[in-house]
Amino acid sequence: LEEDLADERFVLARTEARLAEARVLDEIDRAWVRWSASRLQSALLRDLLLELQELESIAQRLADVGALSHIEARVFSMERLSRAAESIRIEAEVATSALDLKRGLGLPPQSALSFEPSLVVSDLVAEAEARRERVREGRAIVRAERVYLVAERD
């Protein structure tokens, strides 16, 4: 009976360890997706800001020659300023999510490690499925070991 109890505790501890590992890896996946999305969004906003600066300049020249009212030209300035503020917010998200990702990986915040953004969902799903399958297999192995131990005792 004590052996059975010890076996059950061992099985439970191993299962809990595998589940904890899967949770940590899932959290790292989420941090990676948050960081990648923020980083890609930041790059898109930088490109948009360059285009808006050019449009703002064109609108100002049109306003100077009277082809556009100064109020209409200011709409482009307001849009550029709005997107600049959004860009600052996104850059803060990039920095925060990079720190979260490094923390999840066990790296110090000042680590020189750099990441390349990637949002290939099929790879992330495949990795998550593989982890889930390892947990399931672990349970099957545990059940098989338990049957073996019972058979060995009998």
PDB file of C-alpha atoms in Angstrom:
ATOM      1  CA  LEU A   1       0.000   0.000   0.000  1.00  0.00           C
ATOM      2  CA  GLU A   2       2.825   2.384   0.852  1.00  0.00           C
ATOM      3  CA  GLU A   3       4.503   1.550  -2.434  1.00  0.00           C
ATOM      4  CA  ASP A   4       1.274   2.315  -4.306  1.00  0.00           C
ATOM      5  CA  LEU A   5       0.981   5.622  -2.485  1.00  0.00           C
ATOM      6  CA  ALA A   6       4.596   6.486  -3.306  1.00  0.00           C
ATOM      7  CA  ASP A   7       4.004   5.557  -6.956  1.00  0.00           C
ATOM      8  CA  GLU A   8       0.908   7.731  -7.088  1.00  0.00           C
ATOM      9  CA  ARG A   9       2.777  10.668  -5.557  1.00  0.00           C
ATOM     10  CA  PHE A  10       5.570  10.217  -8.064  1.00  0.00           C
ATOM     11  CA  VAL A  11       3.076  10.106 -10.943  1.00  0.00           C
ATOM     12  CA  LEU A  12       1.318  13.191  -9.636  1.00  0.00           C
ATOM     13  CA  ALA A  13       4.584  15.114  -9.200  1.00  0.00           C
ATOM     14  CA  ARG A  14       5.763  14.234 -12.708  1.00  0.00           C
ATOM     15  CA  THR A  15       2.417  15.199 -14.233  1.00  0.00           C
ATOM     16  CA  GLU A  16       2.398  18.493 -12.342  1.00  0.00           C
ATOM     17  CA  ALA A  17       5.949  19.204 -13.536  1.00  0.00           C
ATOM     18  CA  ARG A  18       4.968  18.574 -17.152  1.00  0.00           C
ATOM     19  CA  LEU A  19       1.905  20.792 -16.814  1.00  0.00           C
ATOM     20  CA  ALA A  20       4.014  23.544 -15.223  1.00  0.00           C
ATOM     21  CA  GLU A  21       6.486  23.267 -18.099  1.00  0.00           C
ATOM     22  CA  ALA A  22       3.655  23.515 -20.627  1.00  0.00           C
ATOM     23  CA  ARG A  23       2.281  26.621 -18.846  1.00  0.00           C
ATOM     24  CA  VAL A  24       5.704  28.304 -18.907  1.00  0.00           C
ATOM     25  CA  LEU A  25       6.160  27.542 -22.591  1.00  0.00           C
ATOM     26  CA  ASP A  26       2.651  28.814 -23.365  1.00  0.00           C
ATOM     27  CA  GLU A  27       3.435  32.048 -21.511  1.00  0.00           C
ATOM     28  CA  ILE A  28       6.647  32.445 -23.504  1.00  0.00           C
ATOM     29  CA  ASP A  29       4.640  31.895 -26.707  1.00  0.00           C
ATOM     30  CA  ARG A  30       2.172  34.601 -25.649  1.00  0.00           C
ATOM     31  CA  ALA A  31       5.006  36.993 -24.772  1.00  0.00           C
ATOM     32  CA  TRP A  32       6.629  36.290 -28.141  1.00  0.00           C
ATOM     33  CA  VAL A  33       3.402  37.007 -30.026  1.00  0.00           C
ATOM     34  CA  ARG A  34       2.806  40.233 -28.052  1.00  0.00           C
ATOM     35  CA  TRP A  35       6.365  41.400 -28.699  1.00  0.00           C
ATOM     36  CA  SER A  36       6.340  40.426 -32.386  1.00  0.00           C
ATOM     37  CA  ALA A  37       2.979  42.101 -33.023  1.00  0.00           C
ATOM     38  CA  SER A  38       4.063  45.281 -31.242  1.00  0.00           C
ATOM     39  CA  ARG A  39       7.384  45.346 -33.088  1.00  0.00           C
ATOM     40  CA  LEU A  40       5.750  44.852 -36.488  1.00  0.00           C
ATOM     41  CA  GLN A  41       3.095  47.456 -35.697  1.00  0.00           C
ATOM     42  CA  SER A  42       5.836  49.884 -34.686  1.00  0.00           C
ATOM     43  CA  ALA A  43       7.626  49.388 -38.003  1.00  0.00           C
ATOM     44  CA  LEU A  44       4.396  49.980 -39.918  1.00  0.00           C
ATOM     45  CA  LEU A  45       3.712  53.155 -37.944  1.00  0.00           C
ATOM     46  CA  ARG A  46       7.221  54.481 -38.670  1.00  0.00           C
ATOM     47  CA  ASP A  47       6.600  53.979 -42.391  1.00  0.00           C
ATOM     48  CA  LEU A  48       3.192  55.633 -42.095  1.00  0.00           C
ATOM     49  CA  LEU A  49       4.708  58.609 -40.276  1.00  0.00           C
ATOM     50  CA  LEU A  50       7.188  59.146 -43.092  1.00  0.00           C
ATOM     51  CA  GLU A  51       4.346  59.122 -45.614  1.00  0.00           C
ATOM     52  CA  LEU A  52       2.263  61.476 -43.472  1.00  0.00           C
ATOM     53  CA  GLN A  53       5.170  63.901 -43.188  1.00  0.00           C
ATOM     54  CA  GLU A  54       5.402  63.983 -46.962  1.00  0.00           C
ATOM     55  CA  LEU A  55       1.634  64.473 -47.288  1.00  0.00           C
ATOM     56  CA  GLU A  56       1.734  67.203 -44.661  1.00  0.00           C
ATOM     57  CA  SER A  57       4.456  68.995 -46.603  1.00  0.00           C
ATOM     58  CA  ILE A  58       2.487  68.734 -49.854  1.00  0.00           C
ATOM     59  CA  ALA A  59      -0.693  69.955 -48.142  1.00  0.00           C
ATOM     60  CA  GLN A  60       1.197  72.925 -46.678  1.00  0.00           C
ATOM     61  CA  ARG A  61       2.578  73.871 -50.113  1.00  0.00           C
ATOM     62  CA  LEU A  62      -0.927  73.608 -51.585  1.00  0.00           C
ATOM     63  CA  ALA A  63      -2.237  75.834 -48.790  1.00  0.00           C
ATOM     64  CA  ASP A  64       0.547  78.348 -49.446  1.00  0.00           C
ATOM     65  CA  VAL A  65      -0.504  78.692 -53.097  1.00  0.00           C
ATOM     66  CA  GLY A  66      -4.198  78.808 -52.208  1.00  0.00           C
ATOM     67  CA  ALA A  67      -5.193  75.435 -53.699  1.00  0.00           C
ATOM     68  CA  LEU A  68      -6.118  74.182 -50.232  1.00  0.00           C
ATOM     69  CA  SER A  69      -7.291  76.033 -47.158  1.00  0.00           C
ATOM     70  CA  HIS A  70      -4.936  76.215 -44.193  1.00  0.00           C
ATOM     71  CA  ILE A  71      -7.559  74.439 -42.087  1.00  0.00           C
ATOM     72  CA  GLU A  72      -7.629  71.518 -44.526  1.00  0.00           C
ATOM     73  CA  ALA A  73      -3.833  71.428 -44.555  1.00  0.00           C
ATOM     74  CA  ARG A  74      -3.808  71.251 -40.737  1.00  0.00           C
ATOM     75  CA  VAL A  75      -5.815  68.007 -40.890  1.00  0.00           C
ATOM     76  CA  PHE A  76      -2.676  66.291 -42.199  1.00  0.00           C
ATOM     77  CA  SER A  77      -0.621  67.799 -39.368  1.00  0.00           C
ATOM     78  CA  MET A  78      -3.138  66.630 -36.798  1.00  0.00           C
ATOM     79  CA  GLU A  79      -3.168  63.126 -38.254  1.00  0.00           C
ATOM     80  CA  ARG A  80       0.644  62.991 -38.222  1.00  0.00           C
ATOM     81  CA  LEU A  81       0.730  64.142 -34.606  1.00  0.00           C
ATOM     82  CA  SER A  82      -1.905  61.598 -33.641  1.00  0.00           C
ATOM     83  CA  ARG A  83       0.075  58.791 -35.297  1.00  0.00           C
ATOM     84  CA  ALA A  84       3.299  60.034 -33.678  1.00  0.00           C
ATOM     85  CA  ALA A  85       1.654  59.723 -30.258  1.00  0.00           C
ATOM     86  CA  GLU A  86       0.439  56.237 -31.179  1.00  0.00           C
ATOM     87  CA  SER A  87       3.959  55.348 -32.294  1.00  0.00           C
ATOM     88  CA  ILE A  88       5.365  56.399 -28.903  1.00  0.00           C
ATOM     89  CA  ARG A  89       2.766  54.227 -27.150  1.00  0.00           C
ATOM     90  CA  ILE A  90       3.604  51.241 -29.363  1.00  0.00           C
ATOM     91  CA  GLU A  91       7.349  51.710 -28.772  1.00  0.00           C
ATOM     92  CA  ALA A  92       6.645  51.546 -25.037  1.00  0.00           C
ATOM     93  CA  GLU A  93       4.700  48.310 -25.621  1.00  0.00           C
ATOM     94  CA  VAL A  94       7.643  46.914 -27.591  1.00  0.00           C
ATOM     95  CA  ALA A  95      10.036  47.698 -24.737  1.00  0.00           C
ATOM     96  CA  THR A  96       7.690  46.275 -22.091  1.00  0.00           C
ATOM     97  CA  SER A  97       6.943  43.102 -24.037  1.00  0.00           C
ATOM     98  CA  ALA A  98      10.670  42.594 -24.771  1.00  0.00           C
ATOM     99  CA  LEU A  99      11.339  42.746 -21.029  1.00  0.00           C
ATOM    100  CA  ASP A 100       8.495  40.272 -20.398  1.00  0.00           C
ATOM    101  CA  LEU A 101       9.929  37.940 -23.026  1.00  0.00           C
ATOM    102  CA  LYS A 102      13.436  38.128 -21.555  1.00  0.00           C
ATOM    103  CA  ARG A 103      12.020  37.507 -18.073  1.00  0.00           C
ATOM    104  CA  GLY A 104      10.134  34.457 -19.362  1.00  0.00           C
ATOM    105  CA  LEU A 105      13.332  33.159 -20.916  1.00  0.00           C
ATOM    106  CA  GLY A 106      15.247  33.748 -17.681  1.00  0.00           C
ATOM    107  CA  LEU A 107      17.423  36.487 -19.186  1.00  0.00           C
ATOM    108  CA  PRO A 108      18.446  39.692 -17.429  1.00  0.00           C
ATOM    109  CA  PRO A 109      16.756  42.873 -18.732  1.00  0.00           C
ATOM    110  CA  GLN A 110      20.094  44.296 -19.900  1.00  0.00           C
ATOM    111  CA  SER A 111      20.821  41.191 -21.970  1.00  0.00           C
ATOM    112  CA  ALA A 112      22.194  42.061 -25.410  1.00  0.00           C
ATOM    113  CA  LEU A 113      20.160  39.299 -27.023  1.00  0.00           C
ATOM    114  CA  SER A 114      18.048  40.652 -29.873  1.00  0.00           C
ATOM    115  CA  PHE A 115      14.947  39.087 -31.365  1.00  0.00           C
ATOM    116  CA  GLU A 116      13.510  39.049 -34.861  1.00  0.00           C
ATOM    117  CA  PRO A 117       9.714  39.387 -34.973  1.00  0.00           C
ATOM    118  CA  SER A 118       7.785  36.454 -36.355  1.00  0.00           C
ATOM    119  CA  LEU A 119       4.087  35.716 -36.321  1.00  0.00           C
ATOM    120  CA  VAL A 120       3.948  32.380 -38.104  1.00  0.00           C
ATOM    121  CA  VAL A 121       0.841  31.092 -36.373  1.00  0.00           C
ATOM    122  CA  SER A 122       1.040  27.584 -37.813  1.00  0.00           C
ATOM    123  CA  ASP A 123       4.455  27.070 -36.176  1.00  0.00           C
ATOM    124  CA  LEU A 124       3.192  28.323 -32.825  1.00  0.00           C
ATOM    125  CA  VAL A 125       0.129  26.088 -32.997  1.00  0.00           C
ATOM    126  CA  ALA A 126       2.233  23.084 -34.006  1.00  0.00           C
ATOM    127  CA  GLU A 127       4.607  23.650 -31.066  1.00  0.00           C
ATOM    128  CA  ALA A 128       1.696  24.007 -28.630  1.00  0.00           C
ATOM    129  CA  GLU A 129       0.109  20.819 -29.988  1.00  0.00           C
ATOM    130  CA  ALA A 130       3.409  18.963 -29.626  1.00  0.00           C
ATOM    131  CA  ARG A 131       3.643  20.080 -25.973  1.00  0.00           C
ATOM    132  CA  ARG A 132       0.059  19.010 -25.352  1.00  0.00           C
ATOM    133  CA  GLU A 133       0.824  15.619 -26.900  1.00  0.00           C
ATOM    134  CA  ARG A 134       3.918  15.202 -24.698  1.00  0.00           C
ATOM    135  CA  VAL A 135       1.757  15.818 -21.626  1.00  0.00           C
ATOM    136  CA  ARG A 136      -0.779  13.262 -22.877  1.00  0.00           C
ATOM    137  CA  GLU A 137       1.988  10.764 -23.659  1.00  0.00           C
ATOM    138  CA  GLY A 138       3.389  11.334 -20.192  1.00  0.00           C
ATOM    139  CA  ARG A 139       0.055  10.363 -18.722  1.00  0.00           C
ATOM    140  CA  ALA A 140      -0.073   7.253 -20.933  1.00  0.00           C
ATOM    141  CA  ILE A 141       3.437   6.279 -19.852  1.00  0.00           C
ATOM    142  CA  VAL A 142       2.441   6.766 -16.229  1.00  0.00           C
ATOM    143  CA  ARG A 143      -0.617   4.541 -16.698  1.00  0.00           C
ATOM    144  CA  ALA A 144       1.516   1.882 -18.393  1.00  0.00           C
ATOM    145  CA  GLU A 145       4.078   2.048 -15.587  1.00  0.00           C
ATOM    146  CA  ARG A 146       1.328   1.705 -13.029  1.00  0.00           C
ATOM    147  CA  VAL A 147      -0.083  -1.386 -14.801  1.00  0.00           C
ATOM    148  CA  TYR A 148       3.429  -2.824 -14.997  1.00  0.00           C
ATOM    149  CA  LEU A 149       4.067  -2.229 -11.288  1.00  0.00           C
ATOM    150  CA  VAL A 150       0.745  -3.828 -10.348  1.00  0.00           C
ATOM    151  CA  ALA A 151       1.430  -6.802 -12.614  1.00  0.00           C
ATOM    152  CA  GLU A 152       4.933  -7.143 -11.203  1.00  0.00           C
ATOM    153  CA  ARG A 153       3.636  -7.222  -7.628  1.00  0.00           C
ATOM    154  CA  ASP A 154       0.971  -9.792  -8.475  1.00  0.00           C
TER     155      ASP A 154
END
